Amino acid sequence: MVGLLTLESKLCESLIRQRLKTCWIGKTLKVVDECVSTNDIARIMAEDGAPHGLVVIAESQTAGRGRLGRPWFSPKGGIWLSILTRPPKWFHFLDSLPLVGALAIAKPLAEQWNIDAKVRWPNDVVVGRRKIGGVLVEAKARGNELDFAILGLGINANVETSKIGAISRTATSVLSILGKEVKREDLIPAILFEMERNFESLGGSADVDLEGLLTNLDGSRGSRVKVRTSGAELEGVVDSYEGLSRIRILTWDGITPVETNAVLSVDYQVD
Ligand code: BT5
């Protein structure tokens, strides 16, 4: 889609496997050169019986997508991956997954790469006002039951976002911030490790204090936003979170809670 020159070498699948410290995420791993969207490959594999924890990674996507079909630019050098999850216990937390996924990206970037990465409701990872990553959650139902959920994570690792016209002023990358390439074979296992712990903590079998982590890594509170849901348009200031799937917005009429799954668009306003 976007032909950018990059010095980045190809992803080394065996190095990723070696460095993975997870119990179930990525035990089945598929790395492809190019695809339409890793979420699509994960869905097809899921329908074919792929196991819980499958990870699909692509060097580039020809039509990566964001929420509500928005385009997600995915040239070579980035990290574009999808994780398949099946256990029903996590389906109760589907609405929390965009933020929980964003936390799994922001934490290693902040702690291990010293990047001032923050999570911005509902599904962004930002540095300052610029987006460095995003999360897309898609689920498949069978009758009344959810069959599986796919968590798509996109991170501008070694991507020259300044050369992608549509996002040159709103996006950034690890490459731009550090001034050098990041070894994706280090960053991918670090993110998957955090993601596994976050999943386990949602289900009560690990002890990451997700709400505490969100407080530390939050970049939304105090920001002016315009939020559109199917029923309303709100303008105000992000006040606080209620759990991991609801935000409270302070408007002229007082505090209005908004569910993540009801959101059609969020515009963060520049002061
Ligand atoms: C997201 O949507 O932020 C979710 C992004 C998820 C991407 C991953 S990559 C692996 C998996 N496979 C996929 O096909 N998708 C997932 P949203 O909040 O709707 O943001 C979309 C908006 O971000 C666009 O309308 C652009 O303005 C902007 N954008 C597009 N590409 C970007 C990029 N590479 N970096 C920063 N911003 C981008």
PDB file of C-alpha atoms and ligand atoms in Angstrom:
ATOM      1  CA  MET A   1       0.000   0.000   0.000  1.00  0.00           C
ATOM      2  CA  VAL A   2       2.676   2.480   1.015  1.00  0.00           C
ATOM      3  CA  GLY A   3       6.057   1.767  -0.542  1.00  0.00           C
ATOM      4  CA  LEU A   4       8.557   3.094   1.917  1.00  0.00           C
ATOM      5  CA  LEU A   5      12.258   2.612   1.875  1.00  0.00           C
ATOM      6  CA  THR A   6      13.435   0.938   5.021  1.00  0.00           C
ATOM      7  CA  LEU A   7      16.749  -0.454   6.181  1.00  0.00           C
ATOM      8  CA  GLU A   8      14.982  -2.933   8.372  1.00  0.00           C
ATOM      9  CA  SER A   9      15.910  -6.543   7.833  1.00  0.00           C
ATOM     10  CA  LYS A  10      13.310  -9.287   7.671  1.00  0.00           C
ATOM     11  CA  LEU A  11      11.781 -10.615  10.844  1.00  0.00           C
ATOM     12  CA  CYS A  12      13.582 -13.663  12.175  1.00  0.00           C
ATOM     13  CA  GLU A  13      10.895 -16.113  13.248  1.00  0.00           C
ATOM     14  CA  SER A  14      13.265 -18.416  15.122  1.00  0.00           C
ATOM     15  CA  LEU A  15      14.621 -15.507  17.200  1.00  0.00           C
ATOM     16  CA  ILE A  16      11.080 -14.507  18.148  1.00  0.00           C
ATOM     17  CA  ARG A  17      10.376 -18.093  19.221  1.00  0.00           C
ATOM     18  CA  GLN A  18      13.608 -18.226  21.241  1.00  0.00           C
ATOM     19  CA  ARG A  19      12.822 -14.992  23.062  1.00  0.00           C
ATOM     20  CA  LEU A  20       9.171 -15.680  23.814  1.00  0.00           C
ATOM     21  CA  LYS A  21       8.656 -16.148  27.550  1.00  0.00           C
ATOM     22  CA  THR A  22       4.943 -16.838  27.331  1.00  0.00           C
ATOM     23  CA  CYS A  23       3.074 -19.997  28.295  1.00  0.00           C
ATOM     24  CA  TRP A  24       0.421 -19.979  25.585  1.00  0.00           C
ATOM     25  CA  ILE A  25       0.557 -16.845  23.457  1.00  0.00           C
ATOM     26  CA  GLY A  26       2.588 -17.516  20.320  1.00  0.00           C
ATOM     27  CA  LYS A  27       3.118 -21.236  20.877  1.00  0.00           C
ATOM     28  CA  THR A  28       1.557 -21.477  17.433  1.00  0.00           C
ATOM     29  CA  LEU A  29       3.196 -18.744  15.411  1.00  0.00           C
ATOM     30  CA  LYS A  30       2.779 -17.833  11.779  1.00  0.00           C
ATOM     31  CA  VAL A  31       4.941 -15.174  10.164  1.00  0.00           C
ATOM     32  CA  VAL A  32       4.016 -14.054   6.661  1.00  0.00           C
ATOM     33  CA  ASP A  33       5.630 -11.634   4.288  1.00  0.00           C
ATOM     34  CA  GLU A  34       2.572  -9.735   3.190  1.00  0.00           C
ATOM     35  CA  CYS A  35      -1.153 -10.110   3.733  1.00  0.00           C
ATOM     36  CA  VAL A  36      -4.324  -8.077   3.584  1.00  0.00           C
ATOM     37  CA  SER A  37      -4.711  -8.075   7.366  1.00  0.00           C
ATOM     38  CA  THR A  38      -3.306 -10.375  10.049  1.00  0.00           C
ATOM     39  CA  ASN A  39      -6.766 -10.314  11.670  1.00  0.00           C
ATOM     40  CA  ASP A  40      -8.146 -11.955   8.513  1.00  0.00           C
ATOM     41  CA  ILE A  41      -5.509 -14.713   8.541  1.00  0.00           C
ATOM     42  CA  ALA A  42      -6.134 -15.324  12.239  1.00  0.00           C
ATOM     43  CA  ARG A  43      -9.883 -15.523  11.607  1.00  0.00           C
ATOM     44  CA  ILE A  44      -9.488 -18.010   8.762  1.00  0.00           C
ATOM     45  CA  MET A  45      -7.114 -20.125  10.864  1.00  0.00           C
ATOM     46  CA  ALA A  46      -9.503 -19.891  13.837  1.00  0.00           C
ATOM     47  CA  GLU A  47     -12.358 -21.161  11.721  1.00  0.00           C
ATOM     48  CA  ASP A  48     -10.081 -24.008  10.701  1.00  0.00           C
ATOM     49  CA  GLY A  49      -9.517 -24.925  14.351  1.00  0.00           C
ATOM     50  CA  ALA A  50      -6.306 -23.031  15.176  1.00  0.00           C
ATOM     51  CA  PRO A  51      -5.556 -23.074  18.911  1.00  0.00           C
ATOM     52  CA  HIS A  52      -6.038 -20.444  21.532  1.00  0.00           C
ATOM     53  CA  GLY A  53      -2.926 -18.270  21.601  1.00  0.00           C
ATOM     54  CA  LEU A  54      -2.202 -18.412  17.863  1.00  0.00           C
ATOM     55  CA  VAL A  55      -0.161 -15.390  16.777  1.00  0.00           C
ATOM     56  CA  VAL A  56      -0.002 -14.191  13.178  1.00  0.00           C
ATOM     57  CA  ILE A  57       2.633 -11.601  12.266  1.00  0.00           C
ATOM     58  CA  ALA A  58       3.047  -9.888   8.895  1.00  0.00           C
ATOM     59  CA  GLU A  59       5.954  -7.877   7.517  1.00  0.00           C
ATOM     60  CA  SER A  60       3.377  -5.674   5.803  1.00  0.00           C
ATOM     61  CA  GLN A  61      -0.382  -5.500   5.293  1.00  0.00           C
ATOM     62  CA  THR A  62      -1.983  -4.339   2.074  1.00  0.00           C
ATOM     63  CA  ALA A  63      -5.236  -3.272   3.747  1.00  0.00           C
ATOM     64  CA  GLY A  64      -4.644  -3.181   7.489  1.00  0.00           C
ATOM     65  CA  ARG A  65      -7.663  -1.790   9.253  1.00  0.00           C
ATOM     66  CA  GLY A  66      -8.579   0.090  12.377  1.00  0.00           C
ATOM     67  CA  ARG A  67     -11.900   0.400  14.139  1.00  0.00           C
ATOM     68  CA  LEU A  68     -15.002   0.793  11.958  1.00  0.00           C
ATOM     69  CA  GLY A  69     -13.082  -0.026   8.797  1.00  0.00           C
ATOM     70  CA  ARG A  70     -10.678   2.900   9.030  1.00  0.00           C
ATOM     71  CA  PRO A  71      -7.389   2.314   7.201  1.00  0.00           C
ATOM     72  CA  TRP A  72      -4.310   1.261   9.117  1.00  0.00           C
ATOM     73  CA  PHE A  73      -1.060   1.954   7.251  1.00  0.00           C
ATOM     74  CA  SER A  74       1.170  -1.074   7.651  1.00  0.00           C
ATOM     75  CA  PRO A  75       4.391  -0.829   5.639  1.00  0.00           C
ATOM     76  CA  LYS A  76       7.452  -3.016   6.153  1.00  0.00           C
ATOM     77  CA  GLY A  77       9.340  -2.338   9.358  1.00  0.00           C
ATOM     78  CA  GLY A  78       6.294  -2.182  11.624  1.00  0.00           C
ATOM     79  CA  ILE A  79       4.844  -4.767  13.962  1.00  0.00           C
ATOM     80  CA  TRP A  80       1.490  -5.979  12.697  1.00  0.00           C
ATOM     81  CA  LEU A  81       0.181  -8.949  14.588  1.00  0.00           C
ATOM     82  CA  SER A  82      -2.964 -10.715  15.732  1.00  0.00           C
ATOM     83  CA  ILE A  83      -3.610 -12.953  18.718  1.00  0.00           C
ATOM     84  CA  LEU A  84      -6.414 -15.523  18.766  1.00  0.00           C
ATOM     85  CA  THR A  85      -8.160 -16.194  22.069  1.00  0.00           C
ATOM     86  CA  ARG A  86     -10.876 -18.707  22.757  1.00  0.00           C
ATOM     87  CA  PRO A  87     -11.669 -19.241  26.458  1.00  0.00           C
ATOM     88  CA  PRO A  88     -15.152 -17.987  27.258  1.00  0.00           C
ATOM     89  CA  LYS A  89     -14.001 -16.433  30.543  1.00  0.00           C
ATOM     90  CA  TRP A  90     -12.344 -13.598  28.629  1.00  0.00           C
ATOM     91  CA  PHE A  91     -15.407 -12.834  26.587  1.00  0.00           C
ATOM     92  CA  HIS A  92     -16.865 -11.002  29.584  1.00  0.00           C
ATOM     93  CA  PHE A  93     -13.959  -8.631  29.205  1.00  0.00           C
ATOM     94  CA  LEU A  94     -14.201  -8.025  25.481  1.00  0.00           C
ATOM     95  CA  ASP A  95     -14.876  -4.319  25.991  1.00  0.00           C
ATOM     96  CA  SER A  96     -11.748  -3.993  28.106  1.00  0.00           C
ATOM     97  CA  LEU A  97      -9.455  -5.589  25.533  1.00  0.00           C
ATOM     98  CA  PRO A  98      -8.697  -2.458  23.462  1.00  0.00           C
ATOM     99  CA  LEU A  99      -7.231  -0.705  26.510  1.00  0.00           C
ATOM    100  CA  VAL A 100      -5.670  -3.856  27.918  1.00  0.00           C
ATOM    101  CA  GLY A 101      -3.954  -4.440  24.567  1.00  0.00           C
ATOM    102  CA  ALA A 102      -2.778  -0.843  24.461  1.00  0.00           C
ATOM    103  CA  LEU A 103      -1.282  -1.273  27.955  1.00  0.00           C
ATOM    104  CA  ALA A 104       0.680  -4.320  26.740  1.00  0.00           C
ATOM    105  CA  ILE A 105       2.251  -2.138  24.055  1.00  0.00           C
ATOM    106  CA  ALA A 106       2.841   0.975  26.143  1.00  0.00           C
ATOM    107  CA  LYS A 107       4.416  -0.742  29.158  1.00  0.00           C
ATOM    108  CA  PRO A 108       7.460  -2.316  27.468  1.00  0.00           C
ATOM    109  CA  LEU A 109       7.951   0.773  25.294  1.00  0.00           C
ATOM    110  CA  ALA A 110       8.049   2.883  28.468  1.00  0.00           C
ATOM    111  CA  GLU A 111       9.974   0.554  30.754  1.00  0.00           C
ATOM    112  CA  GLN A 112      12.394  -1.164  28.406  1.00  0.00           C
ATOM    113  CA  TRP A 113      12.842   1.345  25.579  1.00  0.00           C
ATOM    114  CA  ASN A 114      12.488   4.469  27.672  1.00  0.00           C
ATOM    115  CA  ILE A 115       9.836   5.942  25.412  1.00  0.00           C
ATOM    116  CA  ASP A 116       7.198   8.166  27.003  1.00  0.00           C
ATOM    117  CA  ALA A 117       4.379   5.999  25.682  1.00  0.00           C
ATOM    118  CA  LYS A 118       0.876   6.452  27.069  1.00  0.00           C
ATOM    119  CA  VAL A 119      -2.453   4.802  26.529  1.00  0.00           C
ATOM    120  CA  ARG A 120      -5.215   6.943  25.110  1.00  0.00           C
ATOM    121  CA  TRP A 121      -8.785   5.778  25.378  1.00  0.00           C
ATOM    122  CA  PRO A 122     -10.254   3.802  23.691  1.00  0.00           C
ATOM    123  CA  ASN A 123      -7.469   1.914  21.869  1.00  0.00           C
ATOM    124  CA  ASP A 124      -4.463   4.119  21.136  1.00  0.00           C
ATOM    125  CA  VAL A 125      -0.860   4.167  22.230  1.00  0.00           C
ATOM    126  CA  VAL A 126       0.555   7.666  21.909  1.00  0.00           C
ATOM    127  CA  VAL A 127       3.724   9.584  22.511  1.00  0.00           C
ATOM    128  CA  GLY A 128       2.746  13.166  23.189  1.00  0.00           C
ATOM    129  CA  ARG A 129      -0.170  13.674  20.844  1.00  0.00           C
ATOM    130  CA  ARG A 130       1.106  11.307  18.189  1.00  0.00           C
ATOM    131  CA  LYS A 131      -0.111   7.783  17.724  1.00  0.00           C
ATOM    132  CA  ILE A 132       2.544   5.064  17.795  1.00  0.00           C
ATOM    133  CA  GLY A 133       0.234   2.059  18.060  1.00  0.00           C
ATOM    134  CA  GLY A 134      -3.357   0.901  18.039  1.00  0.00           C
ATOM    135  CA  VAL A 135      -5.508  -2.077  18.908  1.00  0.00           C
ATOM    136  CA  LEU A 136      -8.385  -3.647  17.007  1.00  0.00           C
ATOM    137  CA  VAL A 137     -10.576  -6.285  18.653  1.00  0.00           C
ATOM    138  CA  GLU A 138     -12.805  -8.440  16.481  1.00  0.00           C
ATOM    139  CA  ALA A 139     -14.975 -11.294  17.732  1.00  0.00           C
ATOM    140  CA  LYS A 140     -16.926 -14.082  16.085  1.00  0.00           C
ATOM    141  CA  ALA A 141     -20.195 -15.338  17.509  1.00  0.00           C
ATOM    142  CA  ARG A 142     -21.727 -18.766  17.037  1.00  0.00           C
ATOM    143  CA  GLY A 143     -25.402 -18.484  17.827  1.00  0.00           C
ATOM    144  CA  ASN A 144     -25.625 -16.583  21.077  1.00  0.00           C
ATOM    145  CA  GLU A 145     -22.147 -17.580  22.157  1.00  0.00           C
ATOM    146  CA  LEU A 146     -18.855 -16.001  21.289  1.00  0.00           C
ATOM    147  CA  ASP A 147     -16.611 -18.453  19.474  1.00  0.00           C
ATOM    148  CA  PHE A 148     -13.342 -16.537  19.498  1.00  0.00           C
ATOM    149  CA  ALA A 149     -11.865 -13.077  19.729  1.00  0.00           C
ATOM    150  CA  ILE A 150      -8.936 -11.708  17.770  1.00  0.00           C
ATOM    151  CA  LEU A 151      -6.799  -8.952  19.121  1.00  0.00           C
ATOM    152  CA  GLY A 152      -4.923  -7.046  16.428  1.00  0.00           C
ATOM    153  CA  LEU A 153      -1.957  -4.979  17.566  1.00  0.00           C
ATOM    154  CA  GLY A 154      -0.224  -2.450  15.345  1.00  0.00           C
ATOM    155  CA  ILE A 155       2.998  -0.721  16.385  1.00  0.00           C
ATOM    156  CA  ASN A 156       4.993   1.708  14.287  1.00  0.00           C
ATOM    157  CA  ALA A 157       8.359   0.183  15.058  1.00  0.00           C
ATOM    158  CA  ASN A 158      10.799   0.935  12.226  1.00  0.00           C
ATOM    159  CA  VAL A 159       8.395   2.946  10.120  1.00  0.00           C
ATOM    160  CA  GLU A 160       9.027   6.403   8.729  1.00  0.00           C
ATOM    161  CA  THR A 161       5.599   7.808   9.514  1.00  0.00           C
ATOM    162  CA  SER A 162       6.665  11.266   8.308  1.00  0.00           C
ATOM    163  CA  LYS A 163       6.604   9.832   4.777  1.00  0.00           C
ATOM    164  CA  ILE A 164       3.004   8.622   4.991  1.00  0.00           C
ATOM    165  CA  GLY A 165       1.067  11.726   3.997  1.00  0.00           C
ATOM    166  CA  ALA A 166      -2.232  10.821   5.647  1.00  0.00           C
ATOM    167  CA  ILE A 167      -0.699  10.390   9.090  1.00  0.00           C
ATOM    168  CA  SER A 168       2.544  12.368   8.863  1.00  0.00           C
ATOM    169  CA  ARG A 169       1.306  14.912  11.402  1.00  0.00           C
ATOM    170  CA  THR A 170      -0.559  12.604  13.749  1.00  0.00           C
ATOM    171  CA  ALA A 171       1.666   9.522  14.003  1.00  0.00           C
ATOM    172  CA  THR A 172       5.128   8.677  15.216  1.00  0.00           C
ATOM    173  CA  SER A 173       7.317   5.586  15.440  1.00  0.00           C
ATOM    174  CA  VAL A 174       9.950   3.986  17.617  1.00  0.00           C
ATOM    175  CA  LEU A 175      12.441   4.736  14.830  1.00  0.00           C
ATOM    176  CA  SER A 176      11.622   8.466  14.863  1.00  0.00           C
ATOM    177  CA  ILE A 177      11.782   8.703  18.642  1.00  0.00           C
ATOM    178  CA  LEU A 178      14.942   6.688  19.253  1.00  0.00           C
ATOM    179  CA  GLY A 179      16.636   7.780  16.035  1.00  0.00           C
ATOM    180  CA  LYS A 180      17.553   4.176  15.359  1.00  0.00           C
ATOM    181  CA  GLU A 181      15.835   0.938  14.559  1.00  0.00           C
ATOM    182  CA  VAL A 182      14.429  -1.228  17.299  1.00  0.00           C
ATOM    183  CA  LYS A 183      15.044  -4.958  17.167  1.00  0.00           C
ATOM    184  CA  ARG A 184      11.530  -6.215  16.536  1.00  0.00           C
ATOM    185  CA  GLU A 185      12.546  -9.694  17.703  1.00  0.00           C
ATOM    186  CA  ASP A 186      12.955  -8.113  21.177  1.00  0.00           C
ATOM    187  CA  LEU A 187       9.891  -5.881  21.145  1.00  0.00           C
ATOM    188  CA  ILE A 188       7.425  -8.518  19.900  1.00  0.00           C
ATOM    189  CA  PRO A 189       8.171 -11.041  22.690  1.00  0.00           C
ATOM    190  CA  ALA A 190       8.067  -8.240  25.271  1.00  0.00           C
ATOM    191  CA  ILE A 191       4.605  -7.148  24.115  1.00  0.00           C
ATOM    192  CA  LEU A 192       3.282 -10.712  23.936  1.00  0.00           C
ATOM    193  CA  PHE A 193       4.587 -11.394  27.434  1.00  0.00           C
ATOM    194  CA  GLU A 194       2.714  -8.362  28.799  1.00  0.00           C
ATOM    195  CA  MET A 195      -0.384  -9.306  26.856  1.00  0.00           C
ATOM    196  CA  GLU A 196      -0.437 -12.795  28.322  1.00  0.00           C
ATOM    197  CA  ARG A 197      -0.098 -11.446  31.858  1.00  0.00           C
ATOM    198  CA  ASN A 198      -2.823  -8.910  31.179  1.00  0.00           C
ATOM    199  CA  PHE A 199      -5.185 -11.574  29.843  1.00  0.00           C
ATOM    200  CA  GLU A 200      -4.474 -13.791  32.830  1.00  0.00           C
ATOM    201  CA  SER A 201      -5.111 -10.893  35.172  1.00  0.00           C
ATOM    202  CA  LEU A 202      -8.490 -10.200  33.605  1.00  0.00           C
ATOM    203  CA  GLY A 203      -9.370 -13.832  34.267  1.00  0.00           C
ATOM    204  CA  GLY A 204      -8.021 -13.633  37.832  1.00  0.00           C
ATOM    205  CA  SER A 205      -5.064 -16.012  37.417  1.00  0.00           C
ATOM    206  CA  ALA A 206      -2.299 -13.381  37.381  1.00  0.00           C
ATOM    207  CA  ASP A 207      -1.917 -10.304  39.460  1.00  0.00           C
ATOM    208  CA  VAL A 208      -1.227  -7.334  37.235  1.00  0.00           C
ATOM    209  CA  ASP A 209      -3.092  -4.396  38.718  1.00  0.00           C
ATOM    210  CA  LEU A 210      -4.559  -3.347  35.380  1.00  0.00           C
ATOM    211  CA  GLU A 211      -6.402  -0.336  36.723  1.00  0.00           C
ATOM    212  CA  GLY A 212      -3.247   0.820  38.520  1.00  0.00           C
ATOM    213  CA  LEU A 213      -1.227   0.329  35.354  1.00  0.00           C
ATOM    214  CA  LEU A 214      -3.813   2.333  33.457  1.00  0.00           C
ATOM    215  CA  THR A 215      -3.546   5.138  35.988  1.00  0.00           C
ATOM    216  CA  ASN A 216       0.235   5.217  35.506  1.00  0.00           C
ATOM    217  CA  LEU A 217       0.216   4.961  31.741  1.00  0.00           C
ATOM    218  CA  ASP A 218      -2.902   6.972  30.963  1.00  0.00           C
ATOM    219  CA  GLY A 219      -2.650   9.818  28.489  1.00  0.00           C
ATOM    220  CA  SER A 220      -6.369  10.626  28.244  1.00  0.00           C
ATOM    221  CA  ARG A 221      -7.393  12.228  31.499  1.00  0.00           C
ATOM    222  CA  GLY A 222      -7.634  15.988  31.334  1.00  0.00           C
ATOM    223  CA  SER A 223      -7.795  15.999  27.529  1.00  0.00           C
ATOM    224  CA  ARG A 224     -10.551  17.766  25.663  1.00  0.00           C
ATOM    225  CA  VAL A 225     -12.471  15.350  23.458  1.00  0.00           C
ATOM    226  CA  LYS A 226     -15.364  15.163  21.060  1.00  0.00           C
ATOM    227  CA  VAL A 227     -16.970  11.745  21.262  1.00  0.00           C
ATOM    228  CA  ARG A 228     -19.597  10.392  18.923  1.00  0.00           C
ATOM    229  CA  THR A 229     -21.642   7.358  19.908  1.00  0.00           C
ATOM    230  CA  SER A 230     -24.582   5.863  18.050  1.00  0.00           C
ATOM    231  CA  GLY A 231     -26.935   7.905  20.212  1.00  0.00           C
ATOM    232  CA  ALA A 232     -25.117  11.104  21.051  1.00  0.00           C
ATOM    233  CA  GLU A 233     -22.328  13.562  20.458  1.00  0.00           C
ATOM    234  CA  LEU A 234     -20.463  14.785  23.499  1.00  0.00           C
ATOM    235  CA  GLU A 235     -17.862  17.443  23.983  1.00  0.00           C
ATOM    236  CA  GLY A 236     -15.952  17.732  27.220  1.00  0.00           C
ATOM    237  CA  VAL A 237     -12.903  16.767  29.213  1.00  0.00           C
ATOM    238  CA  VAL A 238     -11.899  13.204  30.054  1.00  0.00           C
ATOM    239  CA  ASP A 239     -12.409  12.997  33.796  1.00  0.00           C
ATOM    240  CA  SER A 240     -11.648   9.428  34.818  1.00  0.00           C
ATOM    241  CA  TYR A 241     -12.140   5.768  34.031  1.00  0.00           C
ATOM    242  CA  GLU A 242     -14.737   3.415  35.422  1.00  0.00           C
ATOM    243  CA  GLY A 243     -12.954   0.096  35.260  1.00  0.00           C
ATOM    244  CA  LEU A 244     -11.332  -0.667  31.933  1.00  0.00           C
ATOM    245  CA  SER A 245     -14.256  -0.319  29.577  1.00  0.00           C
ATOM    246  CA  ARG A 246     -15.938   2.923  30.523  1.00  0.00           C
ATOM    247  CA  ILE A 247     -14.824   6.506  30.673  1.00  0.00           C
ATOM    248  CA  ARG A 248     -16.356   9.513  32.381  1.00  0.00           C
ATOM    249  CA  ILE A 249     -16.519  12.729  30.421  1.00  0.00           C
ATOM    250  CA  LEU A 250     -17.087  16.053  32.098  1.00  0.00           C
ATOM    251  CA  THR A 251     -19.443  18.156  29.992  1.00  0.00           C
ATOM    252  CA  TRP A 252     -21.414  21.341  30.708  1.00  0.00           C
ATOM    253  CA  ASP A 253     -24.207  19.046  31.903  1.00  0.00           C
ATOM    254  CA  GLY A 254     -22.054  17.161  34.363  1.00  0.00           C
ATOM    255  CA  ILE A 255     -20.351  13.792  34.182  1.00  0.00           C
ATOM    256  CA  THR A 256     -21.429  11.451  31.404  1.00  0.00           C
ATOM    257  CA  PRO A 257     -20.182   7.852  31.324  1.00  0.00           C
ATOM    258  CA  VAL A 258     -19.388   6.396  27.901  1.00  0.00           C
ATOM    259  CA  GLU A 259     -18.944   2.699  27.131  1.00  0.00           C
ATOM    260  CA  THR A 260     -15.982   1.870  24.915  1.00  0.00           C
ATOM    261  CA  ASN A 261     -18.090  -0.405  22.723  1.00  0.00           C
ATOM    262  CA  ALA A 262     -20.557   2.407  21.989  1.00  0.00           C
ATOM    263  CA  VAL A 263     -17.932   4.735  20.557  1.00  0.00           C
ATOM    264  CA  LEU A 264     -18.016   5.599  16.874  1.00  0.00           C
ATOM    265  CA  SER A 265     -15.323   8.264  16.913  1.00  0.00           C
ATOM    266  CA  VAL A 266     -13.141  10.153  19.346  1.00  0.00           C
ATOM    267  CA  ASP A 267     -11.372  13.370  18.423  1.00  0.00           C
ATOM    268  CA  TYR A 268      -8.792  14.625  20.842  1.00  0.00           C
ATOM    269  CA  GLN A 269      -8.758  18.409  20.611  1.00  0.00           C
ATOM    270  CA  VAL A 270      -5.615  20.469  20.434  1.00  0.00           C
ATOM    271  CA  ASP A 271      -5.590  23.162  23.131  1.00  0.00           C
TER     272      ASP A 271
HETATM  273  C1  BT5 B   1      -6.616   1.448  15.444  1.00  0.00           C
HETATM  274  O1  BT5 B   1      -7.779   1.856  14.856  1.00  0.00           O
HETATM  275  O2  BT5 B   1      -5.832   2.145  16.013  1.00  0.00           O
HETATM  276  C2  BT5 B   1      -6.388  -0.054  15.366  1.00  0.00           C
HETATM  277  C3  BT5 B   1      -5.140  -0.418  14.626  1.00  0.00           C
HETATM  278  C4  BT5 B   1      -4.924  -1.912  14.621  1.00  0.00           C
HETATM  279  C5  BT5 B   1      -3.918  -2.320  13.606  1.00  0.00           C
HETATM  280  C6  BT5 B   1      -3.599  -3.788  13.717  1.00  0.00           C
HETATM  281  S1  BT5 B   1      -2.216  -4.237  12.775  1.00  0.00           S
HETATM  282  C7  BT5 B   1      -2.537  -5.906  12.996  1.00  0.00           C
HETATM  283  C8  BT5 B   1      -4.041  -6.065  12.895  1.00  0.00           C
HETATM  284  N1  BT5 B   1      -4.463  -6.218  11.533  1.00  0.00           N
HETATM  285  C9  BT5 B   1      -5.237  -5.208  11.108  1.00  0.00           C
HETATM  286  O3  BT5 B   1      -5.762  -5.113   9.975  1.00  0.00           O
HETATM  287  N2  BT5 B   1      -5.397  -4.328  12.102  1.00  0.00           N
HETATM  288  C10 BT5 B   1      -4.712  -4.744  13.305  1.00  0.00           C
HETATM  289  P1  BT5 B   1      -8.373   3.334  14.913  1.00  0.00           P
HETATM  290  O4  BT5 B   1      -8.392   3.828  16.329  1.00  0.00           O
HETATM  291  O5  BT5 B   1      -9.644   3.267  14.175  1.00  0.00           O
HETATM  292  O6  BT5 B   1      -7.302   4.202  14.164  1.00  0.00           O
HETATM  293  C11 BT5 B   1      -7.298   4.322  12.766  1.00  0.00           C
HETATM  294  C12 BT5 B   1      -6.776   5.699  12.433  1.00  0.00           C
HETATM  295  O7  BT5 B   1      -5.389   5.783  12.820  1.00  0.00           O
HETATM  296  C13 BT5 B   1      -6.792   5.993  10.940  1.00  0.00           C
HETATM  297  O8  BT5 B   1      -8.021   6.595  10.591  1.00  0.00           O
HETATM  298  C14 BT5 B   1      -5.617   6.932  10.759  1.00  0.00           C
HETATM  299  O9  BT5 B   1      -5.989   8.251  11.060  1.00  0.00           O
HETATM  300  C15 BT5 B   1      -4.646   6.506  11.849  1.00  0.00           C
HETATM  301  N3  BT5 B   1      -3.596   5.610  11.363  1.00  0.00           N
HETATM  302  C16 BT5 B   1      -3.610   4.748  10.314  1.00  0.00           C
HETATM  303  N4  BT5 B   1      -2.467   4.061  10.221  1.00  0.00           N
HETATM  304  C17 BT5 B   1      -1.678   4.498  11.240  1.00  0.00           C
HETATM  305  C18 BT5 B   1      -0.386   4.166  11.693  1.00  0.00           C
HETATM  306  N5  BT5 B   1       0.364   3.222  11.116  1.00  0.00           N
HETATM  307  N6  BT5 B   1       0.097   4.848  12.778  1.00  0.00           N
HETATM  308  C19 BT5 B   1      -0.641   5.781  13.396  1.00  0.00           C
HETATM  309  N7  BT5 B   1      -1.863   6.140  13.020  1.00  0.00           N
HETATM  310  C20 BT5 B   1      -2.397   5.494  11.958  1.00  0.00           C
END
